[in-house]
Amino acid sequence: MRRPFRLVWRKFWIGCILLKFLRLGFVSGLKLDLNFLAGMTNPSDLEQLAEIELQKGEEEDEEEQRAVPDGPSRTDPSHPYYDVARHGIIQVSGDDNYGRKLIVFSSCCLPPSHQLNHRRLLEYLKFTLDQYVEMDYILVYFHYGLRSSNKPSLRWLREAYGEFDRKYKKNLKTLYVVHPTNFIRIVWNIFKPLISHKFGKKLKYVNYLVELREHLNYDQLFIPADVLRHDEKLRAAQKGGPPPPVKTPPPRPPLPTQQFGVSLQYIREKNREAIIPPVMAQTVAYLKEKGLRTEGIFRRSVRVQTIKEVQKLYNQGKPVNFDLYQDVHIAAVILKTFLRELPEPLLTFRVYSQVLELLGVESSLRATRCKQIVESLPEHNFIVLKFLLCFLNMVSQESLSNKMSASNLACVFGVNLVWPRHGSISLSALTPINIFTEILVEHFAAVFGSRCPPAQVTP
């Protein structure tokens, strides 16, 4: 009996507030007229409207299953923000198509407000972003699942925006808001006076998940099950029937000259048995000559169109002259993109679980364990990995100039060297992956020195 009473009371409360706005001309029936928002200057009126829209959304979703975790949390209980991290609200899903870190915020994972300290949530968000804000990065916000019972207050949102200074906003390239509602648009109007025009241009509304495929590495993106179900419901409503299957183009056979998105073995067979893939050999040679002392090398992104042009040249077997572009960061992004687009990671799928277990190894023994892991790789993978890590070790030795220590390089390259066969890399997996990669860079001689295949190549 309690639930029907709650619904009746909610409708009565909404109705009272709606009467006020009906008189003001801001609401037509139960449908919000967004054309009037620009004329609303009273923040309290906007906040009331925002609450109305959130309550209406909850009523429409009564039939849907409440958000539940997609599985047990794998967060280490010793994590400094375990109380927040265990909910899976924030995830780092590798890189996008052009080497920029993808950070996901899922509203449906927010527990009821009385179960979460929102100040701690803000601190945890900053703690996560602090690892990546020196690089270009992307934020994906899944709005579905935000309810009056779990939403942070507007005061909290104001404080959060105030605390995210230029350090956080400068390298944010795009903020994707997925499944926006009128609530989002009202909140945007509340904050509009505080938001710069430049930052406002970074906001992109995404109505359906399929639209993300155009911009992101969709298969690596962490998407909660409740968000997937909600997207299907929206697509079904749009068509007036069951949701159409998401169309993906059939795989085409690769060109004989293909360099991106094909296996190491394929590249070797099509390039006169070259042990080091041409893309890696050329980018490393160029960066070794002209990029070792470049500040922030491997941290910066470049124009998407330029990366596509260079990839096309490589895939068509045409020569690439990086000097013509007059930007050393292009070669750096191409190298990361090549590694990320391998069908199987350079470290192989088999190694992924072994890397995650590194946290359970005593610190003094971790370098030895890393050596065992890399020496177990197939010979071709080992040779290519040794070539790459030898170069990254060189980069780290110039860290006073380029600001790229072994730790910074690990944050950039870790997720491009190993990932799971299915799904995306979870936020909790980043720590062991980064530790593993940092050891490979910092202790290159100790890890790689014993195994010297006859066919090995040095940068």
Short mmCIF file of C-alpha atoms in Angstrom, two decimals:
data_model
loop_
_atom_site.label_atom_id
_atom_site.label_comp_id
_atom_site.label_asym_id
_atom_site.label_seq_id
_atom_site.Cartn_x
_atom_site.Cartn_y
_atom_site.Cartn_z
CA MET A 1 0.00 0.00 0.00
CA ARG A 2 2.91 2.35 0.62
CA ARG A 3 3.98 2.54 -3.03
CA PRO A 4 0.55 3.66 -4.44
CA PHE A 5 0.35 6.30 -1.69
CA ARG A 6 3.82 7.52 -2.59
CA LEU A 7 2.86 7.80 -6.28
CA VAL A 8 -0.35 9.69 -5.46
CA TRP A 9 1.52 12.11 -3.19
CA ARG A 10 4.21 12.65 -5.84
CA LYS A 11 1.59 13.43 -8.52
CA PHE A 12 -0.23 15.82 -6.15
CA TRP A 13 3.05 17.64 -5.36
CA ILE A 14 4.02 17.91 -9.04
CA GLY A 15 0.54 19.11 -9.91
CA CYS A 16 0.74 21.95 -7.38
CA ILE A 17 4.03 23.19 -8.78
CA LEU A 18 2.83 22.79 -12.37
CA LEU A 19 -0.14 25.04 -11.65
CA LYS A 20 2.29 27.78 -10.77
CA PHE A 21 4.15 27.44 -14.05
CA LEU A 22 0.98 27.06 -16.09
CA ARG A 23 0.01 30.51 -14.89
CA LEU A 24 3.43 31.81 -15.87
CA GLY A 25 3.22 30.23 -19.30
CA PHE A 26 6.33 28.08 -18.89
CA VAL A 27 4.57 24.72 -19.12
CA SER A 28 1.99 23.58 -21.63
CA GLY A 29 -0.03 20.73 -20.11
CA LEU A 30 2.57 18.24 -18.90
CA LYS A 31 5.02 19.03 -21.68
CA LEU A 32 7.82 21.46 -20.96
CA ASP A 33 8.19 24.31 -23.46
CA LEU A 34 11.95 24.80 -23.58
CA ASN A 35 11.61 28.05 -25.56
CA PHE A 36 10.69 29.80 -22.33
CA LEU A 37 13.77 28.65 -20.43
CA ALA A 38 15.94 31.47 -21.72
CA GLY A 39 13.49 33.94 -20.19
CA MET A 40 13.53 32.37 -16.74
CA THR A 41 15.93 34.24 -14.51
CA ASN A 42 14.87 32.94 -11.09
CA PRO A 43 17.14 29.98 -10.20
CA SER A 44 14.59 28.59 -7.74
CA ASP A 45 11.97 28.41 -10.52
CA LEU A 46 14.41 26.53 -12.75
CA GLU A 47 15.34 24.18 -9.93
CA GLN A 48 11.67 23.37 -9.34
CA LEU A 49 11.21 22.70 -13.05
CA ALA A 50 14.24 20.45 -13.04
CA GLU A 51 12.78 18.45 -10.15
CA ILE A 52 9.47 18.14 -12.00
CA GLU A 53 11.16 16.75 -15.07
CA LEU A 54 13.13 14.26 -12.98
CA GLN A 55 9.98 13.08 -11.20
CA LYS A 56 8.12 12.73 -14.51
CA GLY A 57 10.97 10.63 -15.87
CA GLU A 58 10.74 8.36 -12.84
CA GLU A 59 7.04 7.80 -13.42
CA GLU A 60 7.67 6.88 -17.05
CA ASP A 61 10.34 4.42 -15.92
CA GLU A 62 8.28 2.71 -13.19
CA GLU A 63 7.93 -0.32 -15.44
CA GLU A 64 11.65 -0.61 -15.98
CA GLN A 65 13.96 -2.51 -13.71
CA ARG A 66 15.79 -0.39 -11.19
CA ALA A 67 19.48 -0.04 -11.80
CA VAL A 68 21.53 -2.85 -10.29
CA PRO A 69 25.25 -3.45 -10.47
CA ASP A 70 26.40 -5.45 -13.47
CA GLY A 71 28.35 -7.77 -11.19
CA PRO A 72 30.31 -7.85 -7.96
CA SER A 73 32.79 -5.05 -7.51
CA ARG A 74 36.40 -5.96 -8.11
CA THR A 75 37.69 -2.82 -6.44
CA ASP A 76 40.53 -3.45 -4.01
CA PRO A 77 39.23 -2.78 -0.46
CA SER A 78 42.50 -0.93 0.21
CA HIS A 79 41.62 1.64 -2.47
CA PRO A 80 41.68 5.13 -0.86
CA TYR A 81 38.14 5.76 -2.16
CA TYR A 82 36.79 2.23 -1.86
CA ASP A 83 33.52 3.49 -0.35
CA VAL A 84 32.80 5.28 -3.65
CA ALA A 85 34.76 3.21 -6.17
CA ARG A 86 32.97 -0.04 -5.30
CA HIS A 87 29.76 1.25 -6.91
CA GLY A 88 31.34 1.47 -10.38
CA ILE A 89 30.06 5.01 -10.97
CA ILE A 90 33.28 6.08 -12.70
CA GLN A 91 35.16 3.91 -15.19
CA VAL A 92 38.15 4.50 -17.46
CA SER A 93 37.49 2.70 -20.75
CA GLY A 94 40.85 2.88 -22.47
CA ASP A 95 41.35 5.37 -25.30
CA ASP A 96 39.12 6.70 -28.06
CA ASN A 97 39.97 6.26 -31.76
CA TYR A 98 42.62 8.97 -31.56
CA GLY A 99 44.46 8.20 -28.34
CA ARG A 100 42.43 10.27 -25.91
CA LYS A 101 41.50 8.74 -22.55
CA LEU A 102 37.82 7.80 -22.15
CA ILE A 103 36.31 8.41 -18.71
CA VAL A 104 32.73 7.24 -18.11
CA PHE A 105 30.28 8.46 -15.44
CA SER A 106 27.15 6.30 -15.07
CA SER A 107 24.21 7.80 -13.16
CA CYS A 108 22.46 4.45 -12.88
CA CYS A 109 25.28 3.24 -10.62
CA LEU A 110 24.69 6.01 -8.08
CA PRO A 111 23.23 4.52 -4.88
CA PRO A 112 20.57 6.40 -2.90
CA SER A 113 21.92 9.69 -1.58
CA HIS A 114 21.86 8.57 2.06
CA GLN A 115 24.25 5.73 1.16
CA LEU A 116 26.85 7.91 -0.55
CA ASN A 117 28.91 10.85 0.65
CA HIS A 118 28.74 13.18 -2.34
CA ARG A 119 31.75 15.13 -1.11
CA ARG A 120 33.73 11.90 -1.33
CA LEU A 121 32.28 11.32 -4.81
CA LEU A 122 33.64 14.69 -5.93
CA GLU A 123 37.05 13.94 -4.39
CA TYR A 124 37.11 10.53 -6.11
CA LEU A 125 36.23 12.08 -9.46
CA LYS A 126 39.09 14.55 -9.08
CA PHE A 127 41.39 11.73 -7.93
CA THR A 128 40.58 9.81 -11.14
CA LEU A 129 40.88 12.82 -13.44
CA ASP A 130 44.17 13.90 -11.87
CA GLN A 131 45.80 10.85 -13.47
CA TYR A 132 44.82 11.99 -16.97
CA VAL A 133 44.18 15.74 -17.11
CA GLU A 134 47.69 16.43 -18.36
CA MET A 135 46.65 14.51 -21.50
CA ASP A 136 43.71 15.12 -23.82
CA TYR A 137 40.69 13.20 -22.58
CA ILE A 138 36.99 12.56 -23.23
CA LEU A 139 34.10 12.36 -20.74
CA VAL A 140 31.03 10.22 -21.41
CA TYR A 141 28.08 10.86 -19.09
CA PHE A 142 25.29 8.25 -19.09
CA HIS A 143 22.32 10.20 -17.73
CA TYR A 144 19.82 7.36 -17.52
CA GLY A 145 19.22 6.19 -13.95
CA LEU A 146 19.46 9.59 -12.26
CA ARG A 147 16.51 9.84 -9.87
CA SER A 148 15.39 12.15 -7.12
CA SER A 149 16.53 9.50 -4.65
CA ASN A 150 20.14 9.37 -5.86
CA LYS A 151 20.84 12.70 -7.53
CA PRO A 152 23.40 15.07 -6.02
CA SER A 153 21.99 18.46 -5.11
CA LEU A 154 22.30 21.43 -7.45
CA ARG A 155 24.42 23.06 -4.76
CA TRP A 156 26.81 20.11 -5.06
CA LEU A 157 26.90 20.55 -8.84
CA ARG A 158 27.77 24.23 -8.43
CA GLU A 159 30.56 23.38 -6.00
CA ALA A 160 31.84 20.67 -8.31
CA TYR A 161 31.97 22.99 -11.31
CA GLY A 162 33.75 25.60 -9.19
CA GLU A 163 36.40 23.12 -8.06
CA PHE A 164 37.15 21.92 -11.58
CA ASP A 165 39.55 24.68 -12.52
CA ARG A 166 41.35 25.26 -15.81
CA LYS A 167 43.60 22.25 -15.22
CA TYR A 168 40.60 19.95 -15.70
CA LYS A 169 38.82 21.90 -18.44
CA LYS A 170 41.78 22.69 -20.72
CA ASN A 171 42.44 19.18 -22.06
CA LEU A 172 38.84 17.97 -21.97
CA LYS A 173 38.07 17.64 -25.68
CA THR A 174 34.42 16.56 -25.59
CA LEU A 175 31.73 15.88 -22.99
CA TYR A 176 29.19 13.42 -24.41
CA VAL A 177 25.83 13.50 -22.60
CA VAL A 178 24.05 10.26 -23.50
CA HIS A 179 20.23 10.03 -23.37
CA PRO A 180 19.66 13.66 -22.34
CA THR A 181 16.28 14.69 -20.94
CA ASN A 182 14.57 17.98 -20.24
CA PHE A 183 16.15 17.80 -16.77
CA ILE A 184 19.60 18.11 -18.37
CA ARG A 185 18.54 21.07 -20.49
CA ILE A 186 17.06 22.88 -17.49
CA VAL A 187 20.19 22.29 -15.41
CA TRP A 188 22.25 23.56 -18.34
CA ASN A 189 20.24 26.80 -18.27
CA ILE A 190 20.84 27.12 -14.53
CA PHE A 191 24.59 26.86 -15.05
CA LYS A 192 24.77 28.82 -18.29
CA PRO A 193 25.86 32.09 -16.65
CA LEU A 194 28.83 30.25 -15.08
CA ILE A 195 29.98 28.35 -18.18
CA SER A 196 32.33 29.86 -20.72
CA HIS A 197 31.41 29.80 -24.40
CA LYS A 198 34.54 27.77 -25.14
CA PHE A 199 33.62 25.08 -22.61
CA GLY A 200 30.01 25.06 -23.80
CA LYS A 201 31.16 24.09 -27.30
CA LYS A 202 32.61 20.87 -25.88
CA LEU A 203 29.16 19.57 -24.89
CA LYS A 204 27.61 17.03 -27.29
CA TYR A 205 24.17 15.47 -26.81
CA VAL A 206 23.87 11.80 -27.85
CA ASN A 207 20.32 10.48 -28.15
CA TYR A 208 21.17 6.85 -29.00
CA LEU A 209 24.19 4.71 -28.23
CA VAL A 210 24.78 3.94 -31.90
CA GLU A 211 25.83 7.58 -32.38
CA LEU A 212 28.87 6.98 -30.16
CA ARG A 213 30.30 4.52 -32.70
CA GLU A 214 31.15 7.44 -34.96
CA HIS A 215 33.45 8.98 -32.37
CA LEU A 216 34.66 6.35 -29.87
CA ASN A 217 36.04 2.84 -29.65
CA TYR A 218 32.56 1.56 -28.83
CA ASP A 219 33.58 -2.03 -28.12
CA GLN A 220 35.91 -0.90 -25.31
CA LEU A 221 33.33 1.45 -23.79
CA PHE A 222 31.94 0.40 -20.40
CA ILE A 223 28.13 0.62 -20.75
CA PRO A 224 25.94 -0.55 -17.83
CA ALA A 225 23.28 -3.13 -18.68
CA ASP A 226 20.50 -0.74 -17.58
CA VAL A 227 21.71 1.87 -20.07
CA LEU A 228 21.71 -0.72 -22.86
CA ARG A 229 18.13 -1.75 -22.03
CA HIS A 230 17.00 1.88 -21.88
CA ASP A 231 18.55 2.55 -25.28
CA GLU A 232 16.64 -0.40 -26.76
CA LYS A 233 13.42 0.97 -25.30
CA LEU A 234 14.06 4.40 -26.84
CA ARG A 235 14.82 2.94 -30.27
CA ALA A 236 11.69 0.79 -30.08
CA ALA A 237 9.56 3.85 -29.24
CA GLN A 238 11.12 5.80 -32.11
CA LYS A 239 10.19 3.14 -34.65
CA GLY A 240 6.88 2.16 -33.10
CA GLY A 241 8.05 -1.43 -32.89
CA PRO A 242 10.94 -3.58 -31.69
CA PRO A 243 14.32 -1.87 -31.87
CA PRO A 244 16.14 -2.44 -35.15
CA PRO A 245 19.45 -4.25 -34.86
CA VAL A 246 22.46 -1.99 -34.70
CA LYS A 247 23.94 -2.13 -38.18
CA THR A 248 27.62 -2.79 -38.48
CA PRO A 249 29.24 -3.10 -41.87
CA PRO A 250 30.32 -6.63 -42.81
CA PRO A 251 34.04 -7.18 -42.43
CA ARG A 252 35.98 -6.63 -45.62
CA PRO A 253 39.15 -8.50 -46.46
CA PRO A 254 42.17 -6.31 -45.70
CA LEU A 255 44.25 -4.77 -48.45
CA PRO A 256 47.59 -6.47 -49.12
CA THR A 257 49.19 -3.21 -47.94
CA GLN A 258 46.98 -2.86 -44.84
CA GLN A 259 48.85 -1.76 -41.71
CA PHE A 260 46.12 -0.84 -39.21
CA GLY A 261 43.64 -3.28 -37.75
CA VAL A 262 45.45 -6.43 -38.92
CA SER A 263 47.60 -8.92 -37.02
CA LEU A 264 51.36 -8.80 -36.59
CA GLN A 265 51.58 -12.03 -38.57
CA TYR A 266 49.61 -10.55 -41.49
CA ILE A 267 51.85 -7.47 -41.58
CA ARG A 268 54.96 -9.62 -41.49
CA GLU A 269 53.78 -11.84 -44.34
CA LYS A 270 52.87 -8.86 -46.53
CA ASN A 271 56.05 -6.87 -45.79
CA ARG A 272 58.83 -9.27 -46.83
CA GLU A 273 59.03 -10.91 -43.40
CA ALA A 274 59.83 -7.60 -41.67
CA ILE A 275 59.97 -8.33 -37.94
CA ILE A 276 59.09 -4.78 -36.84
CA PRO A 277 55.88 -3.48 -38.47
CA PRO A 278 56.66 -0.53 -40.81
CA VAL A 279 54.41 1.86 -38.88
CA MET A 280 56.30 1.18 -35.66
CA ALA A 281 59.73 1.27 -37.30
CA GLN A 282 59.06 4.61 -39.01
CA THR A 283 57.33 6.40 -36.13
CA VAL A 284 59.95 5.28 -33.61
CA ALA A 285 62.81 6.32 -35.92
CA TYR A 286 61.22 9.74 -36.47
CA LEU A 287 60.46 10.31 -32.78
CA LYS A 288 63.90 9.14 -31.71
CA GLU A 289 65.43 11.78 -33.97
CA LYS A 290 63.03 14.67 -33.40
CA GLY A 291 60.75 13.99 -30.46
CA LEU A 292 62.75 12.68 -27.50
CA ARG A 293 62.92 16.10 -25.83
CA THR A 294 59.43 17.31 -26.81
CA GLU A 295 57.47 18.21 -23.70
CA GLY A 296 54.33 16.12 -23.30
CA ILE A 297 55.21 13.70 -26.11
CA PHE A 298 52.49 10.98 -26.30
CA ARG A 299 50.16 13.13 -24.17
CA ARG A 300 48.75 15.36 -26.87
CA SER A 301 46.13 14.57 -29.48
CA VAL A 302 46.07 16.00 -33.01
CA ARG A 303 43.42 16.74 -35.63
CA VAL A 304 41.30 13.67 -36.25
CA GLN A 305 41.32 14.29 -40.00
CA THR A 306 45.12 14.30 -40.05
CA ILE A 307 45.29 10.92 -38.34
CA LYS A 308 42.80 9.49 -40.84
CA GLU A 309 44.87 10.82 -43.73
CA VAL A 310 48.09 9.25 -42.41
CA GLN A 311 46.36 5.93 -41.73
CA LYS A 312 44.98 5.93 -45.26
CA LEU A 313 48.44 6.49 -46.73
CA TYR A 314 49.87 3.61 -44.73
CA ASN A 315 46.99 1.28 -45.58
CA GLN A 316 47.38 2.05 -49.29
CA GLY A 317 51.09 1.33 -49.18
CA LYS A 318 52.02 4.94 -49.91
CA PRO A 319 55.03 6.69 -48.30
CA VAL A 320 54.51 8.85 -45.22
CA ASN A 321 56.78 11.84 -44.60
CA PHE A 322 56.17 13.16 -41.10
CA ASP A 323 58.34 16.21 -41.76
CA LEU A 324 55.63 17.57 -44.06
CA TYR A 325 53.17 17.84 -41.16
CA GLN A 326 55.51 19.90 -38.97
CA ASP A 327 54.04 18.36 -35.81
CA VAL A 328 55.96 15.69 -33.93
CA HIS A 329 52.80 14.69 -32.03
CA ILE A 330 51.30 13.19 -35.20
CA ALA A 331 53.90 10.41 -35.26
CA ALA A 332 53.31 9.82 -31.54
CA VAL A 333 49.54 9.44 -31.99
CA ILE A 334 50.01 7.17 -35.02
CA LEU A 335 52.21 4.84 -32.96
CA LYS A 336 49.60 4.61 -30.18
CA THR A 337 46.80 4.16 -32.71
CA PHE A 338 48.65 1.29 -34.41
CA LEU A 339 49.03 -0.57 -31.10
CA ARG A 340 45.43 0.07 -30.09
CA GLU A 341 44.01 -1.23 -33.38
CA LEU A 342 45.81 -4.58 -33.33
CA PRO A 343 43.17 -7.37 -33.30
CA GLU A 344 45.05 -8.92 -30.37
CA PRO A 345 47.12 -6.77 -28.00
CA LEU A 346 50.89 -6.89 -28.34
CA LEU A 347 51.08 -8.62 -24.94
CA THR A 348 48.38 -11.10 -26.08
CA PHE A 349 45.04 -11.84 -24.41
CA ARG A 350 46.58 -14.67 -22.39
CA VAL A 351 48.75 -12.29 -20.37
CA TYR A 352 45.90 -10.02 -19.22
CA SER A 353 44.94 -12.03 -16.12
CA GLN A 354 48.61 -12.46 -15.18
CA VAL A 355 49.11 -8.69 -15.26
CA LEU A 356 46.10 -8.14 -12.98
CA GLU A 357 47.58 -10.55 -10.46
CA LEU A 358 50.70 -8.38 -10.13
CA LEU A 359 49.22 -6.48 -7.18
CA GLY A 360 49.39 -9.69 -5.16
CA VAL A 361 53.15 -9.97 -5.74
CA GLU A 362 55.54 -8.48 -3.18
CA SER A 363 57.00 -5.21 -4.48
CA SER A 364 60.60 -6.46 -4.42
CA LEU A 365 59.64 -9.44 -6.61
CA ARG A 366 57.52 -7.63 -9.20
CA ALA A 367 60.33 -6.98 -11.72
CA THR A 368 61.17 -10.70 -11.68
CA ARG A 369 57.51 -11.57 -12.24
CA CYS A 370 57.26 -9.08 -15.11
CA LYS A 371 60.33 -10.68 -16.68
CA GLN A 372 58.68 -14.11 -16.46
CA ILE A 373 55.52 -12.80 -18.10
CA VAL A 374 57.21 -11.12 -21.08
CA GLU A 375 59.61 -14.03 -21.63
CA SER A 376 56.60 -16.33 -21.99
CA LEU A 377 55.38 -14.35 -25.04
CA PRO A 378 55.64 -15.77 -28.57
CA GLU A 379 58.97 -14.80 -30.10
CA HIS A 380 57.54 -12.31 -32.60
CA ASN A 381 55.53 -10.49 -29.92
CA PHE A 382 58.55 -10.45 -27.63
CA ILE A 383 60.81 -8.92 -30.27
CA VAL A 384 58.30 -6.19 -31.16
CA LEU A 385 57.63 -5.46 -27.46
CA LYS A 386 61.36 -5.29 -26.70
CA PHE A 387 61.84 -2.86 -29.62
CA LEU A 388 59.06 -0.61 -28.33
CA LEU A 389 60.09 -0.68 -24.66
CA CYS A 390 63.72 0.02 -25.55
CA PHE A 391 62.51 3.20 -27.22
CA LEU A 392 60.20 4.14 -24.33
CA ASN A 393 63.10 3.67 -21.96
CA MET A 394 65.01 6.21 -24.06
CA VAL A 395 62.07 8.61 -23.81
CA SER A 396 61.95 8.23 -20.01
CA GLN A 397 65.65 9.06 -19.74
CA GLU A 398 64.85 12.50 -21.20
CA SER A 399 62.06 13.14 -18.69
CA LEU A 400 63.64 16.33 -17.36
CA SER A 401 62.93 17.83 -20.80
CA ASN A 402 59.86 15.95 -22.02
CA LYS A 403 58.13 15.48 -18.61
CA MET A 404 57.45 11.83 -19.53
CA SER A 405 58.69 9.67 -16.68
CA ALA A 406 58.30 5.90 -16.69
CA SER A 407 55.11 6.38 -14.67
CA ASN A 408 53.65 8.88 -17.15
CA LEU A 409 54.52 6.65 -20.10
CA ALA A 410 52.86 3.72 -18.35
CA CYS A 411 49.60 5.69 -18.02
CA VAL A 412 49.68 6.36 -21.76
CA PHE A 413 50.85 2.99 -23.11
CA GLY A 414 49.54 0.45 -20.58
CA VAL A 415 46.02 0.21 -21.98
CA ASN A 416 47.43 0.05 -25.52
CA LEU A 417 49.58 -2.99 -24.75
CA VAL A 418 47.10 -5.28 -23.00
CA TRP A 419 43.31 -5.57 -22.71
CA PRO A 420 40.79 -8.36 -22.06
CA ARG A 421 39.43 -10.59 -24.81
CA HIS A 422 35.87 -9.55 -23.96
CA GLY A 423 34.60 -6.25 -22.60
CA SER A 424 36.57 -3.19 -21.60
CA ILE A 425 39.29 -2.49 -19.07
CA SER A 426 37.77 -1.69 -15.69
CA LEU A 427 38.98 1.19 -13.57
CA SER A 428 40.32 -1.25 -10.96
CA ALA A 429 42.46 -2.97 -13.64
CA LEU A 430 44.32 0.24 -14.50
CA THR A 431 46.53 0.16 -11.40
CA PRO A 432 48.15 -3.25 -12.07
CA ILE A 433 48.40 -2.50 -15.81
CA ASN A 434 50.17 0.79 -15.15
CA ILE A 435 52.49 -0.76 -12.54
CA PHE A 436 53.38 -3.56 -14.96
CA THR A 437 54.11 -1.14 -17.81
CA GLU A 438 56.11 1.20 -15.56
CA ILE A 439 58.35 -1.71 -14.55
CA LEU A 440 58.90 -2.64 -18.21
CA VAL A 441 59.99 0.92 -18.98
CA GLU A 442 62.02 1.67 -15.87
CA HIS A 443 63.73 -1.73 -15.59
CA PHE A 444 64.04 -2.43 -19.30
CA ALA A 445 67.54 -3.96 -19.10
CA ALA A 446 66.65 -6.29 -16.23
CA VAL A 447 63.34 -7.43 -17.73
CA PHE A 448 64.43 -7.89 -21.35
CA GLY A 449 68.19 -8.47 -21.07
CA SER A 450 68.25 -12.27 -20.74
CA ARG A 451 66.23 -13.21 -23.83
CA CYS A 452 68.00 -12.15 -27.03
CA PRO A 453 66.41 -13.81 -30.12
CA PRO A 454 68.63 -13.82 -33.25
CA ALA A 455 66.04 -11.77 -35.14
CA GLN A 456 65.71 -9.01 -32.55
CA VAL A 457 65.93 -5.37 -33.69
CA THR A 458 66.89 -2.29 -31.68
CA PRO A 459 65.58 1.25 -32.31
#
